[in-house]
Amino acid sequence: MWIHPFADYNGRIGRLLNNIILLDLNLPPIELRVETKMGRKKYIEVLAKADKGDYKGLEKLIRSAIEESIEEIEN
């Protein structure tokens, strides 16, 4: 996913597509915390690195969100 593949609503559409993929894989939907200034900054940073082929940060961010979602479901 590129940071700005669409004219508008890039993040919302991207996060929705992520959840569609996760649900298709029988994984829970996730919430990527981008509403805080720091959360948004980190999200943009890992997306920019992923655009250059470094997926480690994005994988870590998504893995953490999946683990958090599973924990919320179990509780």
PDB file of C-alpha atoms in Angstrom:
ATOM      1  CA  MET A   1       0.000   0.000   0.000  1.00  0.00           C
ATOM      2  CA  TRP A   2       1.317   3.445  -0.851  1.00  0.00           C
ATOM      3  CA  ILE A   3       0.831   6.349   1.477  1.00  0.00           C
ATOM      4  CA  HIS A   4      -1.421   8.232  -0.977  1.00  0.00           C
ATOM      5  CA  PRO A   5      -2.811   5.929  -3.673  1.00  0.00           C
ATOM      6  CA  PHE A   6      -6.164   7.777  -3.732  1.00  0.00           C
ATOM      7  CA  ALA A   7      -7.108  11.444  -4.026  1.00  0.00           C
ATOM      8  CA  ASP A   8      -8.728  11.429  -0.560  1.00  0.00           C
ATOM      9  CA  TYR A   9      -9.499   9.114   2.405  1.00  0.00           C
ATOM     10  CA  ASN A  10      -6.282   7.152   1.857  1.00  0.00           C
ATOM     11  CA  GLY A  11      -5.820   5.968   5.415  1.00  0.00           C
ATOM     12  CA  ARG A  12      -9.435   5.014   6.008  1.00  0.00           C
ATOM     13  CA  ILE A  13      -9.653   3.035   2.791  1.00  0.00           C
ATOM     14  CA  GLY A  14      -6.315   1.351   3.410  1.00  0.00           C
ATOM     15  CA  ARG A  15      -7.257   0.358   6.951  1.00  0.00           C
ATOM     16  CA  LEU A  16     -10.623  -0.942   5.712  1.00  0.00           C
ATOM     17  CA  LEU A  17      -8.862  -3.052   3.068  1.00  0.00           C
ATOM     18  CA  ASN A  18      -6.507  -4.395   5.760  1.00  0.00           C
ATOM     19  CA  ASN A  19      -9.486  -5.526   7.808  1.00  0.00           C
ATOM     20  CA  ILE A  20     -11.149  -7.165   4.808  1.00  0.00           C
ATOM     21  CA  ILE A  21      -7.951  -9.156   4.204  1.00  0.00           C
ATOM     22  CA  LEU A  22      -7.671 -10.099   7.887  1.00  0.00           C
ATOM     23  CA  LEU A  23     -11.288 -11.260   8.029  1.00  0.00           C
ATOM     24  CA  ASP A  24     -10.727 -13.298   4.857  1.00  0.00           C
ATOM     25  CA  LEU A  25      -7.817 -14.993   6.682  1.00  0.00           C
ATOM     26  CA  ASN A  26     -10.080 -15.722   9.684  1.00  0.00           C
ATOM     27  CA  LEU A  27      -8.240 -13.157  11.784  1.00  0.00           C
ATOM     28  CA  PRO A  28      -9.949 -10.444  13.805  1.00  0.00           C
ATOM     29  CA  PRO A  29     -10.281  -6.920  12.449  1.00  0.00           C
ATOM     30  CA  ILE A  30      -7.793  -4.472  13.897  1.00  0.00           C
ATOM     31  CA  GLU A  31      -7.717  -0.836  14.884  1.00  0.00           C
ATOM     32  CA  LEU A  32      -4.532   0.974  13.946  1.00  0.00           C
ATOM     33  CA  ARG A  33      -4.215   3.860  16.363  1.00  0.00           C
ATOM     34  CA  VAL A  34      -3.689   6.868  14.130  1.00  0.00           C
ATOM     35  CA  GLU A  35      -5.882   9.411  15.876  1.00  0.00           C
ATOM     36  CA  THR A  36      -3.073  10.665  18.132  1.00  0.00           C
ATOM     37  CA  LYS A  37      -0.278  12.797  16.747  1.00  0.00           C
ATOM     38  CA  MET A  38       2.358  10.227  17.781  1.00  0.00           C
ATOM     39  CA  GLY A  39       0.329   7.267  16.522  1.00  0.00           C
ATOM     40  CA  ARG A  40      -0.223   8.925  13.147  1.00  0.00           C
ATOM     41  CA  LYS A  41       3.465   9.844  12.875  1.00  0.00           C
ATOM     42  CA  LYS A  42       4.544   6.257  13.537  1.00  0.00           C
ATOM     43  CA  TYR A  43       1.956   4.918  11.065  1.00  0.00           C
ATOM     44  CA  ILE A  44       3.153   7.275   8.310  1.00  0.00           C
ATOM     45  CA  GLU A  45       6.797   6.390   9.049  1.00  0.00           C
ATOM     46  CA  VAL A  46       6.253   2.627   8.730  1.00  0.00           C
ATOM     47  CA  LEU A  47       4.208   3.116   5.540  1.00  0.00           C
ATOM     48  CA  ALA A  48       6.977   5.246   4.027  1.00  0.00           C
ATOM     49  CA  LYS A  49       9.540   2.552   4.844  1.00  0.00           C
ATOM     50  CA  ALA A  50       7.253  -0.122   3.412  1.00  0.00           C
ATOM     51  CA  ASP A  51       7.009   1.906   0.199  1.00  0.00           C
ATOM     52  CA  LYS A  52      10.797   1.474  -0.033  1.00  0.00           C
ATOM     53  CA  GLY A  53      10.656  -2.280   0.618  1.00  0.00           C
ATOM     54  CA  ASP A  54      11.261  -2.318   4.396  1.00  0.00           C
ATOM     55  CA  TYR A  55       8.161  -4.031   5.800  1.00  0.00           C
ATOM     56  CA  LYS A  56       9.452  -4.815   9.306  1.00  0.00           C
ATOM     57  CA  GLY A  57       7.864  -1.809  11.013  1.00  0.00           C
ATOM     58  CA  LEU A  58       4.531  -2.263   9.263  1.00  0.00           C
ATOM     59  CA  GLU A  59       4.521  -5.978  10.079  1.00  0.00           C
ATOM     60  CA  LYS A  60       5.255  -5.198  13.733  1.00  0.00           C
ATOM     61  CA  LEU A  61       2.511  -2.568  13.864  1.00  0.00           C
ATOM     62  CA  ILE A  62      -0.073  -4.911  12.341  1.00  0.00           C
ATOM     63  CA  ARG A  63       1.041  -7.884  14.467  1.00  0.00           C
ATOM     64  CA  SER A  64       0.682  -5.790  17.634  1.00  0.00           C
ATOM     65  CA  ALA A  65      -2.775  -4.643  16.561  1.00  0.00           C
ATOM     66  CA  ILE A  66      -3.848  -8.253  15.866  1.00  0.00           C
ATOM     67  CA  GLU A  67      -2.579  -9.371  19.274  1.00  0.00           C
ATOM     68  CA  GLU A  68      -4.418  -6.478  20.943  1.00  0.00           C
ATOM     69  CA  SER A  69      -7.621  -7.332  19.073  1.00  0.00           C
ATOM     70  CA  ILE A  70      -7.394 -10.991  20.081  1.00  0.00           C
ATOM     71  CA  GLU A  71      -6.820  -9.987  23.703  1.00  0.00           C
ATOM     72  CA  GLU A  72      -9.904  -7.739  23.638  1.00  0.00           C
ATOM     73  CA  ILE A  73     -11.994 -10.577  22.172  1.00  0.00           C
ATOM     74  CA  GLU A  74     -10.811 -13.032  24.823  1.00  0.00           C
ATOM     75  CA  ASN A  75     -11.664 -10.632  27.641  1.00  0.00           C
TER      76      ASN A  75
END
